[in-house]
Amino acid sequence: MALSDVVTLGQYIPGNSLLHRLDPRTKFLAAITLTILLFFVTKITGYFFFLVILLSVVAASGISLRFLLRGLRPILFLILFTFVVQAFFSQEGNVILQWGFLAIRDAGLWKAFFMSIRLTLLVLVTTLLTLVTSPIDLTDGLDRLFSFLHVLRVPVHEIAMMMTIALRFIPTLLDETDTIVKAQISRGAPLDRGNIFRRLRGFVAVLIPLFVSAFRRADELAQAMEARCYRGGEGRTRMRAMVLHWTDLWAALAALALGLATLSINWLAVP
Amino acid sequence: MRIEAERLTYIYGPGLPWEKRALDDLSLRIEEGEFVGLVGETGSGKSTLVQLLNGILRPTSGRVLLDGVDLTDRRKPVWKARLQVGLVFQFPESQLFAETVAEDIAFGPRNLGLDRQEVSKRVEESLLKVGLEPALFRQRSPFTLSGGEKRLVAIAGILAMCPRVLIVDEVTAGLDPRGKRDILTRIKLLHRNERTTVIMVSHDMDEIASLVERVVVLKGGRICRQGQTTEVFSDEESLAGCGIRLPTIPQILSSLGRAGWRLPVSIFDVQEAARLIAQECHRGAV
Ligand SMILES: Nc1ncnc2c1ncn2[C@@H]1O[C@H](COP(=O)(O)OP(=O)(O)O)[C@@H](O)[C@H]1O
Ligand SMILES: [Mg+2]
């Protein structure tokens, strides 16, 4: 299995759904609003409502649910860890299970459950955002969104450009790592056998070529950018101008309305 | 060493939106000492196939047998058997990493657990096999070599493991004519002098026609056509169906044939072709 199949970070699935076509700024703000909102949801009904909204949005985006859930894989451990810590170390509520000094309490269990759900939903929202927004659009959007920070001498454009480049090269470098690992294993490198020390020693043979190639790429990219007279954000215009459409307004309003609805339901519901 | 591929299927990213069936129920048999050319349009599965043949990829289904030993068997440690098939990857110079050429070439033999004497003997031998003078190159940094030289060093790194089968994937891609010629000459000599089985992946039909004995044409992860080189390169139409063009000389002969000249098509030698054309000229003039 190739590395790029495992790491879905920053992966984008091209498509033409409404979600794909929205302005990246709208999507970013909506995602931020929804994640902040998540911290105010405290009851199971609220989470349920949130999940229903999320699933309908996923359905509308045409992204397969199975693929979205893959985004959880890398942080599965984190979620489990949170759950265990919360479940065992919370001091509230009545004890329902006890082994020696370890005790599970009912309130703690609920809290653990909620925390894990919150974390899961959080990751799902961000994964969805990156799945329907190309990295270039996303960083362009951030660039525009935060350009007001320019007056505070924050190099917004430069940071956005660095993010774009980093995101752009993640899949390339993953593929390259894959190839180099395979090539060195073909030369008998003990990367897939033997104890951990042997394996680590073999990794030198992977890391050096990888760094060499990353530096070469960086160098070539810098030259290519300079050859095109790139000199930062000032006065720079864009090939794909970002224009807010009416749909963006409706989408933003819908996000806001659904957010408020979630909150009200959460307040009204019995715990 | 005989290689048998039995009903190989390989799927990239199963279950993902970009799931790709790169090989589809492909069977192939390569005998000891053969020189086989593997051709096909880009994306036809050539690189995937050769990676399965040396066991670096595991097939989704199917088996690869090396002299009867099953490479896909998870229960046996097959890494040593696997190393008998030396695979030179596309752009192999990207795997060079050591401070000196000698160190880099020694990487493979050391991983085999050979002693120092044997390792340095193999380094010398493989440098000679690829036509680089050991005294001149041993202590140089691989990063200061020319593109062609880097590639030769990378090939030497594989040869130092003394593989019984050598597979080269697009080994001349991106080199200048002289670099290409050097590498092809070396591979030809290896096959002739050491009787190493060679599998050459390429999309340069001239290269293939001038070197190999048997051609296997892939298309869409299946074998589209295979046979003796002269036989495969004599049928323009069925080749076109596989997305492949004739080598240059057969193309010329075939065009002349369509213009009414009576000439064989699968001639790969310039002198020979010129002689036949001249002969036909004379006959026409009489
Ligand atoms: N790591 C990979 N992940 C997904 N698809 C791949 C990967 N490598 C190759 N493929 C796909 O598999 C098919 C066969 O590729 P490959 O064996 O490299 O063909 P060739 O070497 O003949 O050009 C192509 O369609 C290619 O896009
Ligand atoms: Mg290839």
mmCIF file with all atom_site columns, N, CA, C and O and ligand atoms in Angstrom, chain B residues 47 90 169-170, ligand 2:
data_model
loop_
_atom_site.group_PDB
_atom_site.id
_atom_site.type_symbol
_atom_site.label_atom_id
_atom_site.label_alt_id
_atom_site.label_comp_id
_atom_site.label_asym_id
_atom_site.label_entity_id
_atom_site.label_seq_id
_atom_site.pdbx_PDB_ins_code
_atom_site.Cartn_x
_atom_site.Cartn_y
_atom_site.Cartn_z
_atom_site.occupancy
_atom_site.B_iso_or_equiv
_atom_site.pdbx_formal_charge
_atom_site.auth_seq_id
_atom_site.auth_comp_id
_atom_site.auth_asym_id
_atom_site.auth_atom_id
_atom_site.pdbx_PDB_model_num
ATOM   1  N  N  . SER B 1 47  ? 5.757  -0.801 -15.070 1.00 0.00 ? 47  SER B N  1
ATOM   2  C  CA . SER B 1 47  ? 6.496  -0.629 -13.821 1.00 0.00 ? 47  SER B CA 1
ATOM   3  C  C  . SER B 1 47  ? 5.884  -1.460 -12.705 1.00 0.00 ? 47  SER B C  1
ATOM   4  O  O  . SER B 1 47  ? 6.595  -2.030 -11.875 1.00 0.00 ? 47  SER B O  1
ATOM   5  N  N  . GLN B 1 90  ? 13.051 3.237  -12.272 1.00 0.00 ? 90  GLN B N  1
ATOM   6  C  CA . GLN B 1 90  ? 13.092 4.414  -13.116 1.00 0.00 ? 90  GLN B CA 1
ATOM   7  C  C  . GLN B 1 90  ? 13.866 5.519  -12.379 1.00 0.00 ? 90  GLN B C  1
ATOM   8  O  O  . GLN B 1 90  ? 13.667 5.687  -11.175 1.00 0.00 ? 90  GLN B O  1
ATOM   9  N  N  . ASP B 1 169 ? 14.114 -0.539 -15.712 1.00 0.00 ? 169 ASP B N  1
ATOM   10 C  CA . ASP B 1 169 ? 12.873 0.161  -16.033 1.00 0.00 ? 169 ASP B CA 1
ATOM   11 C  C  . ASP B 1 169 ? 13.201 1.522  -16.645 1.00 0.00 ? 169 ASP B C  1
ATOM   12 O  O  . ASP B 1 169 ? 13.710 2.395  -15.952 1.00 0.00 ? 169 ASP B O  1
ATOM   13 N  N  . GLU B 1 170 ? 12.926 1.698  -17.911 1.00 0.00 ? 170 GLU B N  1
ATOM   14 C  CA . GLU B 1 170 ? 13.170 2.961  -18.618 1.00 0.00 ? 170 GLU B CA 1
ATOM   15 C  C  . GLU B 1 170 ? 14.569 3.478  -18.306 1.00 0.00 ? 170 GLU B C  1
ATOM   16 O  O  . GLU B 1 170 ? 14.747 4.626  -17.896 1.00 0.00 ? 170 GLU B O  1
HETATM 17 MG MG . MG  C 2 .   ? 6.760  3.117  -15.774 1.00 0.00 ? 2   MG  C MG 1
#
